[in-house]
Amino acid sequence: MAFFISEEQMTFPSVEQADADGLLAIGGSPSFERLLNAYKNGIFPWYNEGEPSCWYSPDPRFVLFPSRLKVSRSMKPLLKKNEFKFSIDQDFAGVIKNCREVKRNGEPGTWISDEIEEAYINLFKKGLAHSGETWKNNELIGGLYGVQLGSVFFGESMFASESNASKFAFINYVKFLENKGVQLIDCQVYTAHLESLGAEFISRKEFINLLKTLIG
């Protein structure tokens, strides 16, 4: 059973009390302090516009260890060509806007509301949220964004308006993070797309222990 979080309450119940779907708590806006507290404790927000805030901590957790990144044969030539260009933190607002607006197969809409968009732009301004971008002919065609704390990057969403554009951004950004010393990328929940890039399941207990070590 999910717990109710008041607007004044910044702490969360133990993640062990999340239900079978990972839902832990309901309520409490995604303020700066609450978001940081959530990430540090292995919790993330996930809810549709018009719904109350919902906070999740699933078990198992889907993650990527940067050293285990998989690059398919079909992607290797694209990474070497000059067709796409990669950048970091050059258009965070554009990335989150596209993550919100670009349609995905089989999905009627997006979970990124005005409130969520504003919250993560605020994290970006404070130097905690980051984006990786794919460009073609000076046009933003793919990208991803998330939050970095210590040696952990918490991925939130990605988009592509052209084939392989999100993969291009993801692969380049993972390599960048690995060079920076990031040891864990949180992918939150399973997708076949991320599995093909090397993401895997670990237990929530292992995930929480890693956060304690890597965030400090």
Short mmCIF file of C-alpha atoms in Angstrom, two decimals:
data_model
loop_
_atom_site.label_atom_id
_atom_site.label_comp_id
_atom_site.label_asym_id
_atom_site.label_seq_id
_atom_site.Cartn_x
_atom_site.Cartn_y
_atom_site.Cartn_z
CA MET A 1 0.00 0.00 0.00
CA ALA A 2 1.39 3.39 -1.01
CA PHE A 3 2.00 6.00 1.68
CA PHE A 4 0.71 9.57 1.48
CA ILE A 5 3.34 12.33 1.45
CA SER A 6 2.30 15.81 2.54
CA GLU A 7 3.80 18.90 0.92
CA GLU A 8 5.74 19.64 4.08
CA GLN A 9 7.21 16.14 4.41
CA MET A 10 10.53 15.70 2.59
CA THR A 11 11.42 12.19 3.76
CA PHE A 12 10.11 8.96 2.27
CA PRO A 13 9.14 5.64 3.83
CA SER A 14 11.62 2.77 3.53
CA VAL A 15 11.80 1.51 -0.07
CA GLU A 16 11.15 -1.98 1.30
CA GLN A 17 7.54 -0.86 1.81
CA ALA A 18 6.91 -0.27 -1.91
CA ASP A 19 4.18 -2.43 -3.44
CA ALA A 20 4.72 -5.12 -6.08
CA ASP A 21 4.79 -2.52 -8.87
CA GLY A 22 7.33 -0.41 -7.02
CA LEU A 23 4.89 2.31 -5.97
CA LEU A 24 6.04 3.68 -2.62
CA ALA A 25 4.33 7.02 -2.01
CA ILE A 26 1.74 9.43 -3.37
CA GLY A 27 1.78 13.20 -2.97
CA GLY A 28 4.38 15.90 -2.53
CA SER A 29 5.45 18.04 -5.48
CA PRO A 30 8.80 17.35 -7.22
CA SER A 31 10.60 20.17 -5.41
CA PHE A 32 14.39 20.49 -5.49
CA GLU A 33 14.87 19.09 -1.98
CA ARG A 34 12.37 16.24 -2.44
CA LEU A 35 13.85 15.16 -5.78
CA LEU A 36 17.37 15.03 -4.36
CA ASN A 37 16.18 13.06 -1.35
CA ALA A 38 14.31 10.69 -3.66
CA TYR A 39 17.27 9.96 -5.92
CA LYS A 40 19.67 9.45 -3.03
CA ASN A 41 17.29 6.81 -1.67
CA GLY A 42 16.59 4.99 -4.92
CA ILE A 43 13.20 6.61 -5.58
CA PHE A 44 11.95 8.44 -8.67
CA PRO A 45 8.75 10.30 -9.69
CA TRP A 46 6.48 8.81 -12.34
CA TYR A 47 2.92 9.94 -12.96
CA ASN A 48 0.71 11.40 -15.67
CA GLU A 49 -0.32 15.03 -15.95
CA GLY A 50 -3.36 15.77 -13.80
CA GLU A 51 -2.59 12.91 -11.41
CA PRO A 52 -1.10 13.25 -7.91
CA SER A 53 2.67 12.80 -7.66
CA CYS A 54 3.67 9.14 -7.50
CA TRP A 55 7.07 7.94 -6.27
CA TYR A 56 8.52 4.56 -7.24
CA SER A 57 11.29 2.21 -6.17
CA PRO A 58 10.89 -1.03 -8.15
CA ASP A 59 12.52 -4.35 -7.33
CA PRO A 60 14.45 -5.46 -9.31
CA ARG A 61 16.01 -2.29 -10.71
CA PHE A 62 17.08 -1.87 -14.34
CA VAL A 63 20.59 -0.40 -14.58
CA LEU A 64 23.58 -0.10 -16.87
CA PHE A 65 27.18 -0.42 -15.78
CA PRO A 66 29.03 1.84 -18.24
CA SER A 67 31.81 -0.69 -18.78
CA ARG A 68 29.18 -3.18 -20.03
CA LEU A 69 27.74 -0.91 -22.72
CA LYS A 70 26.89 -2.85 -25.88
CA VAL A 71 27.36 -1.21 -29.27
CA SER A 72 25.76 -3.12 -32.13
CA ARG A 73 27.53 -3.69 -35.43
CA SER A 74 24.97 -1.51 -37.17
CA MET A 75 25.74 1.43 -34.86
CA LYS A 76 29.53 1.36 -35.16
CA PRO A 77 29.67 2.89 -38.67
CA LEU A 78 27.23 5.63 -37.65
CA LEU A 79 29.39 6.56 -34.66
CA LYS A 80 32.37 7.05 -36.98
CA LYS A 81 30.56 9.08 -39.64
CA ASN A 82 30.01 12.83 -39.51
CA GLU A 83 26.29 12.49 -40.27
CA PHE A 84 25.32 13.13 -36.64
CA LYS A 85 26.99 15.40 -34.10
CA PHE A 86 26.94 14.94 -30.34
CA SER A 87 26.91 17.60 -27.62
CA ILE A 88 26.41 17.84 -23.85
CA ASP A 89 24.23 20.37 -22.01
CA GLN A 90 23.80 22.52 -25.11
CA ASP A 91 20.01 22.39 -25.22
CA PHE A 92 18.60 20.82 -22.05
CA ALA A 93 15.25 22.61 -22.44
CA GLY A 94 15.00 21.39 -26.04
CA VAL A 95 15.71 17.80 -25.03
CA ILE A 96 13.09 17.66 -22.27
CA LYS A 97 10.59 19.44 -24.53
CA ASN A 98 11.09 16.81 -27.23
CA CYS A 99 10.97 13.96 -24.69
CA ARG A 100 7.58 15.34 -23.78
CA GLU A 101 6.25 15.92 -27.30
CA VAL A 102 7.73 13.28 -29.61
CA LYS A 103 5.27 10.41 -30.04
CA ARG A 104 6.38 6.87 -29.22
CA ASN A 105 4.98 3.72 -30.77
CA GLY A 106 2.24 2.23 -28.64
CA GLU A 107 2.22 5.10 -26.16
CA PRO A 108 -0.72 7.56 -26.12
CA GLY A 109 1.15 10.38 -24.40
CA THR A 110 3.91 11.34 -22.02
CA TRP A 111 4.36 11.49 -18.27
CA ILE A 112 6.32 14.78 -18.48
CA SER A 113 3.98 17.50 -17.22
CA ASP A 114 4.56 21.24 -16.87
CA GLU A 115 5.47 20.59 -13.24
CA ILE A 116 8.04 17.92 -14.11
CA GLU A 117 9.53 19.95 -16.95
CA GLU A 118 9.98 22.96 -14.67
CA ALA A 119 11.45 20.83 -11.88
CA TYR A 120 14.17 19.33 -14.07
CA ILE A 121 15.03 22.61 -15.76
CA ASN A 122 15.57 23.94 -12.23
CA LEU A 123 17.87 20.99 -11.48
CA PHE A 124 19.75 21.76 -14.69
CA LYS A 125 20.21 25.38 -13.69
CA LYS A 126 21.65 24.18 -10.39
CA GLY A 127 24.13 21.94 -12.22
CA LEU A 128 22.60 18.59 -11.23
CA ALA A 129 20.58 17.65 -14.33
CA HIS A 130 22.29 17.14 -17.67
CA SER A 131 21.51 16.31 -21.27
CA GLY A 132 23.18 14.66 -24.22
CA GLU A 133 22.10 15.80 -27.68
CA THR A 134 22.19 14.47 -31.24
CA TRP A 135 22.26 17.03 -34.06
CA LYS A 136 21.88 16.78 -37.82
CA ASN A 137 22.28 19.87 -40.01
CA ASN A 138 22.11 21.99 -36.83
CA GLU A 139 18.73 20.47 -35.91
CA LEU A 140 18.13 18.65 -32.60
CA ILE A 141 16.99 15.14 -33.61
CA GLY A 142 17.67 13.07 -30.50
CA GLY A 143 18.78 13.20 -26.91
CA LEU A 144 18.42 12.18 -23.31
CA TYR A 145 18.42 13.82 -19.90
CA GLY A 146 18.86 12.82 -16.29
CA VAL A 147 20.43 13.67 -12.96
CA GLN A 148 23.97 13.02 -11.76
CA LEU A 149 24.80 12.61 -8.09
CA GLY A 150 28.30 11.45 -7.21
CA SER A 151 29.27 8.58 -9.49
CA VAL A 152 25.67 7.74 -10.44
CA PHE A 153 23.66 9.03 -13.38
CA PHE A 154 19.88 8.66 -13.07
CA GLY A 155 18.48 8.53 -16.59
CA GLU A 156 15.01 9.97 -17.00
CA SER A 157 13.94 9.99 -20.64
CA MET A 158 15.19 10.04 -24.22
CA PHE A 159 13.75 10.87 -27.63
CA ALA A 160 14.51 10.49 -31.32
CA SER A 161 12.88 12.14 -34.30
CA GLU A 162 15.13 10.19 -36.66
CA SER A 163 16.23 6.55 -36.59
CA ASN A 164 19.16 5.80 -34.25
CA ALA A 165 19.38 9.39 -32.99
CA SER A 166 18.64 8.47 -29.37
CA LYS A 167 21.05 5.52 -29.50
CA PHE A 168 23.74 7.82 -30.86
CA ALA A 169 23.24 10.23 -27.96
CA PHE A 170 23.03 7.43 -25.40
CA ILE A 171 26.19 5.62 -26.52
CA ASN A 172 28.22 8.82 -26.67
CA TYR A 173 26.92 10.00 -23.32
CA VAL A 174 27.62 6.70 -21.58
CA LYS A 175 31.20 6.82 -22.86
CA PHE A 176 31.48 10.40 -21.61
CA LEU A 177 30.13 9.42 -18.18
CA GLU A 178 32.50 6.46 -17.94
CA ASN A 179 35.45 8.77 -18.66
CA LYS A 180 34.19 11.04 -15.86
CA GLY A 181 34.22 8.15 -13.40
CA VAL A 182 30.49 7.41 -13.33
CA GLN A 183 30.07 3.76 -12.34
CA LEU A 184 26.31 3.26 -12.47
CA ILE A 185 23.49 4.45 -14.72
CA ASP A 186 19.96 4.03 -13.40
CA CYS A 187 17.55 3.05 -16.18
CA GLN A 188 14.67 2.62 -13.70
CA VAL A 189 12.43 0.12 -15.51
CA TYR A 190 12.89 -2.40 -18.30
CA THR A 191 12.84 -1.51 -21.98
CA ALA A 192 14.05 -3.74 -24.82
CA HIS A 193 15.82 -0.70 -26.28
CA LEU A 194 18.01 -0.28 -23.19
CA GLU A 195 18.52 -4.02 -22.80
CA SER A 196 20.01 -4.08 -26.30
CA LEU A 197 22.52 -1.48 -25.09
CA GLY A 198 23.62 -3.56 -22.13
CA ALA A 199 21.20 -2.67 -19.34
CA GLU A 200 20.41 -5.40 -16.82
CA PHE A 201 18.43 -6.13 -13.68
CA ILE A 202 19.90 -6.02 -10.20
CA SER A 203 18.06 -6.34 -6.91
CA ARG A 204 16.80 -3.20 -5.22
CA LYS A 205 18.94 -4.04 -2.21
CA GLU A 206 22.08 -4.13 -4.36
CA PHE A 207 21.02 -0.89 -6.05
CA ILE A 208 20.53 0.91 -2.72
CA ASN A 209 23.89 -0.33 -1.45
CA LEU A 210 25.56 0.95 -4.60
CA LEU A 211 23.95 4.38 -4.12
CA LYS A 212 25.32 4.58 -0.58
CA THR A 213 28.80 3.82 -1.86
CA LEU A 214 28.78 5.87 -5.07
CA ILE A 215 26.92 8.98 -3.90
CA GLY A 216 28.30 9.14 -0.38
#
